[in-house]
Amino acid sequence: MAFDFTTKRWWRKMKRYLKWRLKNPFAPYEDYYVYSVMKKIRHGSGHPAIGSASRPVRGHDELLEFLKRYGLQPNDVAVDYGCGSLRLGRAVIDYLEPGKFWGVDITSEFYELGLAAMEPELLRQKAPKLGVINPETLAKVRADKPRFIGSWHVCSKVPEARLDSYVGSIISLMTAGSTAIIHFPETAERRQLSGLAWASPRSLMEKVVRRHAPNARISFDPLTDTESEGVRQTLLVIRT
Ligand SMILES: C[S@@+](CC[C@H](N)C(=O)[O-])C[C@H]1O[C@@H](n2cnc3c(N)ncnc32)[C@H](O)[C@@H]1O
């Protein structure tokens, strides 16, 4: 296993995970992610991607700009899959016509932080739709026939055993003519980047997509031109 952080630090994080797992033997892994992030936020140390201390890695409009590049129009329905506290979703809400934005996440706690920080007038005008990822929410999103699904900084948080469920859920929202764009850190081999983040080879991503959408068109585009320590920022584009 390749780790770019020290064994001591890794062991500290592993102990934290095992302690949580003993208390929550049947909880899905996603609950551990929520627990870890909310613990940081509640203790006041803040989180780089969620809540009031969050900042975009590049720009607030990155998700919007890429969706537009792939053809997003204001009257399309678009989904921010794993929207967090709407750090990038806000610009998409602003761009789309009222009622056309869906933000979904594994917990409502994250997007509630985002909604609380947003101007009430913008929320009133744009009426974004938000929901926790579960069969009922996914059915509601599907009924709105989204043309675009974007998932930014999410795939990296999904352990390999949960990739099928993550990608399969995104594909389940697609209908003929829709496009899903999944950002992921790309490496030659699956690699753990930190306690809660992994990078994947494109062959793995393609294999998972093929299991759920054998006839989809799949391509890979660069998100940025940079590569750091063998990690590239890549977009997996799925078209049905
Ligand atoms: C680093 S945050 C990014 C949030 C948002 N996309 C952004 O860029 O601001 C990762 C997000 O992925 C969500 N997430 C983690 N595992 C997920 C899964 N299996 N399915 C959907 N969302 C997931 C987390 O709840 C969190 O909101």
Tab-separated table of N, CA and C in Angstrom, residues 2-102:
chain	number	residue	atom	x	y	z
A	2	ALA	N	0.566	2.211	-0.853
A	2	ALA	CA	1.374	3.428	-0.903
A	2	ALA	C	0.709	4.536	-0.105
A	3	PHE	N	1.365	5.037	0.929
A	3	PHE	CA	0.823	6.126	1.724
A	3	PHE	C	1.766	7.302	1.615
A	4	ASP	N	1.219	8.516	1.411
A	4	ASP	CA	2.082	9.682	1.381
A	4	ASP	C	1.960	10.437	2.708
A	5	PHE	N	1.526	9.773	3.757
A	5	PHE	CA	1.540	10.375	5.076
A	5	PHE	C	2.168	9.357	6.010
A	6	THR	N	2.617	9.808	7.200
A	6	THR	CA	3.427	8.935	8.038
A	6	THR	C	2.609	7.787	8.625
A	7	THR	N	3.326	6.714	8.977
A	7	THR	CA	2.668	5.540	9.551
A	7	THR	C	1.968	5.910	10.855
A	8	LYS	N	2.616	6.810	11.629
A	8	LYS	CA	2.045	7.217	12.916
A	8	LYS	C	0.689	7.893	12.706
A	9	ARG	N	0.684	8.797	11.738
A	9	ARG	CA	-0.549	9.536	11.449
A	9	ARG	C	-1.617	8.574	10.917
A	10	TRP	N	-1.165	7.655	10.056
A	10	TRP	CA	-2.085	6.665	9.498
A	10	TRP	C	-2.700	5.824	10.621
A	11	TRP	N	-1.846	5.408	11.580
A	11	TRP	CA	-2.331	4.564	12.663
A	11	TRP	C	-3.325	5.316	13.555
A	12	ARG	N	-3.072	6.632	13.769
A	12	ARG	CA	-3.979	7.454	14.571
A	12	ARG	C	-5.361	7.503	13.906
A	13	LYS	N	-5.338	7.691	12.580
A	13	LYS	CA	-6.606	7.760	11.844
A	13	LYS	C	-7.311	6.412	11.839
A	14	MET	N	-6.515	5.346	11.713
A	14	MET	CA	-7.097	3.998	11.701
A	14	MET	C	-7.750	3.687	13.052
A	15	LYS	N	-7.084	4.095	14.151
A	15	LYS	CA	-7.641	3.859	15.497
A	15	LYS	C	-8.979	4.590	15.646
A	16	ARG	N	-9.008	5.836	15.098
A	16	ARG	CA	-10.239	6.632	15.177
A	16	ARG	C	-11.368	5.910	14.420
A	17	TYR	N	-10.995	5.376	13.245
A	17	TYR	CA	-12.012	4.675	12.447
A	17	TYR	C	-12.488	3.410	13.167
A	18	LEU	N	-11.540	2.627	13.727
A	18	LEU	CA	-11.912	1.366	14.389
A	18	LEU	C	-12.805	1.626	15.608
A	19	LYS	N	-12.486	2.704	16.343
A	19	LYS	CA	-13.287	3.070	17.517
A	19	LYS	C	-14.728	3.386	17.079
A	20	TRP	N	-14.832	4.146	15.978
A	20	TRP	CA	-16.170	4.489	15.461
A	20	TRP	C	-16.879	3.221	14.986
A	21	ARG	N	-16.154	2.346	14.305
A	21	ARG	CA	-16.745	1.130	13.742
A	21	ARG	C	-17.269	0.208	14.852
A	22	LEU	N	-16.521	0.140	15.978
A	22	LEU	CA	-16.982	-0.701	17.093
A	22	LEU	C	-18.309	-0.185	17.653
A	23	LYS	N	-18.444	1.156	17.661
A	23	LYS	CA	-19.685	1.746	18.181
A	23	LYS	C	-20.812	1.672	17.154
A	24	ASN	N	-20.448	1.569	15.875
A	24	ASN	CA	-21.444	1.588	14.786
A	24	ASN	C	-21.210	0.412	13.839
A	25	PRO	N	-21.361	-0.839	14.370
A	25	PRO	CA	-20.956	-1.993	13.567
A	25	PRO	C	-21.712	-2.156	12.244
A	26	PHE	N	-22.957	-1.656	12.189
A	26	PHE	CA	-23.750	-1.897	10.976
A	26	PHE	C	-23.945	-0.650	10.117
A	27	ALA	N	-23.362	0.471	10.535
A	27	ALA	CA	-23.569	1.713	9.776
A	27	ALA	C	-22.788	1.671	8.467
A	28	PRO	N	-23.345	2.291	7.403
A	28	PRO	CA	-22.573	2.349	6.148
A	28	PRO	C	-21.348	3.234	6.322
A	29	TYR	N	-20.316	2.996	5.515
A	29	TYR	CA	-19.069	3.769	5.627
A	29	TYR	C	-19.345	5.275	5.509
A	30	GLU	N	-20.324	5.650	4.680
A	30	GLU	CA	-20.615	7.067	4.444
A	30	GLU	C	-20.884	7.818	5.762
A	31	ASP	N	-21.475	7.098	6.744
A	31	ASP	CA	-21.752	7.744	8.033
A	31	ASP	C	-20.461	8.147	8.731
A	32	TYR	N	-19.383	7.399	8.475
A	32	TYR	CA	-18.098	7.747	9.093
A	32	TYR	C	-17.567	9.061	8.512
A	33	TYR	N	-17.759	9.235	7.201
A	33	TYR	CA	-17.329	10.483	6.561
A	33	TYR	C	-18.065	11.667	7.204
A	34	VAL	N	-19.387	11.527	7.347
A	34	VAL	CA	-20.196	12.609	7.927
A	34	VAL	C	-19.744	12.882	9.366
A	35	TYR	N	-19.538	11.810	10.132
A	35	TYR	CA	-19.102	11.937	11.532
A	35	TYR	C	-17.775	12.711	11.605
A	36	SER	N	-16.824	12.341	10.756
A	36	SER	CA	-15.489	12.979	10.797
A	36	SER	C	-15.569	14.457	10.445
A	37	VAL	N	-16.344	14.776	9.397
A	37	VAL	CA	-16.433	16.177	8.971
A	37	VAL	C	-17.161	17.003	10.026
A	38	MET	N	-18.293	16.493	10.520
A	38	MET	CA	-19.081	17.263	11.491
A	38	MET	C	-18.319	17.448	12.806
A	39	LYS	N	-17.485	16.463	13.151
A	39	LYS	CA	-16.685	16.571	14.382
A	39	LYS	C	-15.735	17.779	14.268
A	40	LYS	N	-15.102	17.898	13.089
A	40	LYS	CA	-14.190	19.035	12.870
A	40	LYS	C	-14.954	20.347	12.955
A	41	ILE	N	-16.114	20.388	12.303
A	41	ILE	CA	-16.890	21.635	12.260
A	41	ILE	C	-17.367	22.002	13.665
A	42	ARG	N	-17.872	20.999	14.407
A	42	ARG	CA	-18.395	21.281	15.765
A	42	ARG	C	-17.285	21.697	16.715
A	43	HIS	N	-16.069	21.170	16.490
A	43	HIS	CA	-14.959	21.534	17.383
A	43	HIS	C	-14.323	22.864	16.989
A	44	GLY	N	-14.885	23.470	15.934
A	44	GLY	CA	-14.434	24.810	15.558
A	44	GLY	C	-13.219	24.848	14.656
A	45	SER	N	-12.670	23.657	14.300
A	45	SER	CA	-11.474	23.705	13.436
A	45	SER	C	-11.866	23.895	11.966
A	46	GLY	N	-13.148	23.754	11.646
A	46	GLY	CA	-13.617	23.995	10.276
A	46	GLY	C	-13.181	22.894	9.327
A	47	HIS	N	-13.769	22.900	8.137
A	47	HIS	CA	-13.424	21.886	7.131
A	47	HIS	C	-13.218	22.600	5.798
A	48	PRO	N	-12.174	22.192	5.042
A	48	PRO	CA	-11.887	22.924	3.803
A	48	PRO	C	-12.982	22.845	2.736
A	49	ALA	N	-13.836	21.799	2.808
A	49	ALA	CA	-14.834	21.639	1.741
A	49	ALA	C	-16.266	21.861	2.203
A	50	ILE	N	-16.501	21.822	3.507
A	50	ILE	CA	-17.874	21.877	4.021
A	50	ILE	C	-18.001	22.996	5.058
A	51	GLY	N	-19.101	23.731	4.983
A	51	GLY	CA	-19.397	24.723	6.019
A	51	GLY	C	-18.752	26.074	5.774
A	52	SER	N	-18.815	26.928	6.787
A	52	SER	CA	-18.438	28.340	6.597
A	52	SER	C	-16.950	28.536	6.312
A	53	ALA	N	-16.099	27.579	6.735
A	53	ALA	CA	-14.655	27.738	6.489
A	53	ALA	C	-14.244	27.176	5.123
A	54	SER	N	-15.199	26.646	4.376
A	54	SER	CA	-14.829	25.977	3.108
A	54	SER	C	-14.425	26.989	2.036
A	55	ARG	N	-13.504	26.555	1.196
A	55	ARG	CA	-13.050	27.371	0.069
A	55	ARG	C	-12.926	26.453	-1.133
A	56	PRO	N	-13.253	26.926	-2.336
A	56	PRO	CA	-13.063	26.043	-3.497
A	56	PRO	C	-11.582	25.809	-3.770
A	57	VAL	N	-11.237	24.652	-4.298
A	57	VAL	CA	-9.832	24.362	-4.610
A	57	VAL	C	-9.355	25.314	-5.713
A	58	ARG	N	-10.225	25.575	-6.708
A	58	ARG	CA	-9.867	26.510	-7.766
A	58	ARG	C	-10.855	27.688	-7.767
A	59	GLY	N	-12.052	27.527	-8.321
A	59	GLY	CA	-12.990	28.664	-8.335
A	59	GLY	C	-14.391	28.228	-7.957
A	60	HIS	N	-15.171	29.166	-7.402
A	60	HIS	CA	-16.560	28.880	-7.031
A	60	HIS	C	-17.399	28.458	-8.235
A	61	ASP	N	-16.969	28.921	-9.438
A	61	ASP	CA	-17.793	28.641	-10.629
A	61	ASP	C	-17.259	27.457	-11.446
A	62	GLU	N	-16.338	26.671	-10.860
A	62	GLU	CA	-15.717	25.584	-11.647
A	62	GLU	C	-16.747	24.564	-12.145
A	63	LEU	N	-17.636	24.125	-11.258
A	63	LEU	CA	-18.642	23.131	-11.661
A	63	LEU	C	-19.540	23.722	-12.747
A	64	LEU	N	-20.000	24.958	-12.535
A	64	LEU	CA	-20.872	25.612	-13.520
A	64	LEU	C	-20.168	25.719	-14.871
A	65	GLU	N	-18.914	26.180	-14.858
A	65	GLU	CA	-18.199	26.388	-16.129
A	65	GLU	C	-18.047	25.081	-16.892
A	66	PHE	N	-17.749	23.997	-16.179
A	66	PHE	CA	-17.609	22.712	-16.884
A	66	PHE	C	-18.962	22.214	-17.388
A	67	LEU	N	-20.008	22.372	-16.585
A	67	LEU	CA	-21.331	21.936	-17.058
A	67	LEU	C	-21.708	22.717	-18.325
A	68	LYS	N	-21.399	24.020	-18.338
A	68	LYS	CA	-21.710	24.833	-19.524
A	68	LYS	C	-20.888	24.365	-20.726
A	69	ARG	N	-19.641	24.011	-20.457
A	69	ARG	CA	-18.767	23.534	-21.537
A	69	ARG	C	-19.344	22.278	-22.206
A	70	TYR	N	-20.044	21.460	-21.397
A	70	TYR	CA	-20.651	20.239	-21.957
A	70	TYR	C	-22.073	20.487	-22.448
A	71	GLY	N	-22.527	21.752	-22.391
A	71	GLY	CA	-23.802	22.092	-23.021
A	71	GLY	C	-24.918	22.553	-22.102
A	72	LEU	N	-24.674	22.731	-20.815
A	72	LEU	CA	-25.750	23.145	-19.894
A	72	LEU	C	-26.367	24.474	-20.324
A	73	GLN	N	-27.692	24.510	-20.329
A	73	GLN	CA	-28.455	25.726	-20.616
A	73	GLN	C	-29.293	26.062	-19.379
A	74	PRO	N	-29.693	27.341	-19.221
A	74	PRO	CA	-30.439	27.718	-18.007
A	74	PRO	C	-31.732	26.936	-17.791
A	75	ASN	N	-32.342	26.434	-18.870
A	75	ASN	CA	-33.617	25.722	-18.676
A	75	ASN	C	-33.443	24.210	-18.499
A	76	ASP	N	-32.188	23.748	-18.380
A	76	ASP	CA	-31.941	22.322	-18.101
A	76	ASP	C	-32.113	22.036	-16.614
A	77	VAL	N	-32.385	20.759	-16.314
A	77	VAL	CA	-32.334	20.304	-14.923
A	77	VAL	C	-30.931	19.742	-14.704
A	78	ALA	N	-30.280	20.185	-13.629
A	78	ALA	CA	-28.926	19.693	-13.333
A	78	ALA	C	-28.851	19.240	-11.882
A	79	VAL	N	-28.066	18.194	-11.664
A	79	VAL	CA	-27.897	17.635	-10.317
A	79	VAL	C	-26.453	17.832	-9.872
A	80	ASP	N	-26.301	18.342	-8.667
A	80	ASP	CA	-24.979	18.405	-8.021
A	80	ASP	C	-24.968	17.202	-7.065
A	81	TYR	N	-24.299	16.130	-7.495
A	81	TYR	CA	-24.371	14.852	-6.770
A	81	TYR	C	-23.241	14.798	-5.736
A	82	GLY	N	-23.604	14.852	-4.451
A	82	GLY	CA	-22.602	14.995	-3.386
A	82	GLY	C	-22.311	16.478	-3.231
A	83	CYS	N	-23.404	17.251	-3.098
A	83	CYS	CA	-23.308	18.725	-3.182
A	83	CYS	C	-22.629	19.359	-1.980
A	84	GLY	N	-22.483	18.606	-0.868
A	84	GLY	CA	-21.867	19.183	0.323
A	84	GLY	C	-22.645	20.405	0.781
A	85	SER	N	-21.928	21.491	1.113
A	85	SER	CA	-22.632	22.703	1.549
A	85	SER	C	-22.734	23.703	0.393
A	86	LEU	N	-22.832	23.182	-0.831
A	86	LEU	CA	-23.129	23.981	-2.031
A	86	LEU	C	-22.032	24.992	-2.368
A	87	ARG	N	-20.810	24.661	-1.970
A	87	ARG	CA	-19.644	25.493	-2.262
A	87	ARG	C	-19.573	25.791	-3.765
A	88	LEU	N	-19.816	24.767	-4.604
A	88	LEU	CA	-19.792	24.938	-6.054
A	88	LEU	C	-21.205	24.992	-6.626
A	89	GLY	N	-22.162	24.441	-5.885
A	89	GLY	CA	-23.543	24.387	-6.377
A	89	GLY	C	-24.207	25.753	-6.432
A	90	ARG	N	-23.755	26.679	-5.576
A	90	ARG	CA	-24.405	27.990	-5.531
A	90	ARG	C	-24.392	28.682	-6.896
A	91	ALA	N	-23.260	28.630	-7.582
A	91	ALA	CA	-23.155	29.281	-8.895
A	91	ALA	C	-24.107	28.613	-9.900
A	92	VAL	N	-24.301	27.305	-9.746
A	92	VAL	CA	-25.203	26.579	-10.658
A	92	VAL	C	-26.648	26.984	-10.358
A	93	ILE	N	-26.980	27.108	-9.058
A	93	ILE	CA	-28.332	27.557	-8.663
A	93	ILE	C	-28.611	28.916	-9.293
A	94	ASP	N	-27.635	29.801	-9.194
A	94	ASP	CA	-27.756	31.163	-9.707
A	94	ASP	C	-27.999	31.177	-11.219
A	95	TYR	N	-27.349	30.269	-11.938
A	95	TYR	CA	-27.415	30.238	-13.402
A	95	TYR	C	-28.725	29.643	-13.913
A	96	LEU	N	-29.213	28.613	-13.207
A	96	LEU	CA	-30.374	27.881	-13.732
A	96	LEU	C	-31.686	28.613	-13.459
A	97	GLU	N	-32.680	28.297	-14.270
A	97	GLU	CA	-34.026	28.824	-14.024
A	97	GLU	C	-34.574	28.214	-12.727
A	98	PRO	N	-35.586	28.851	-12.135
A	98	PRO	CA	-36.137	28.354	-10.865
A	98	PRO	C	-36.558	26.883	-10.932
A	99	GLY	N	-36.255	26.168	-9.861
A	99	GLY	CA	-36.695	24.777	-9.731
A	99	GLY	C	-35.919	23.774	-10.560
A	100	LYS	N	-34.814	24.203	-11.197
A	100	LYS	CA	-34.085	23.295	-12.102
A	100	LYS	C	-32.859	22.670	-11.435
A	101	PHE	N	-32.524	23.133	-10.249
A	101	PHE	CA	-31.318	22.612	-9.579
A	101	PHE	C	-31.706	21.571	-8.547
A	102	TRP	N	-30.976	20.448	-8.599
A	102	TRP	CA	-31.079	19.435	-7.549
A	102	TRP	C	-29.702	19.297	-6.880
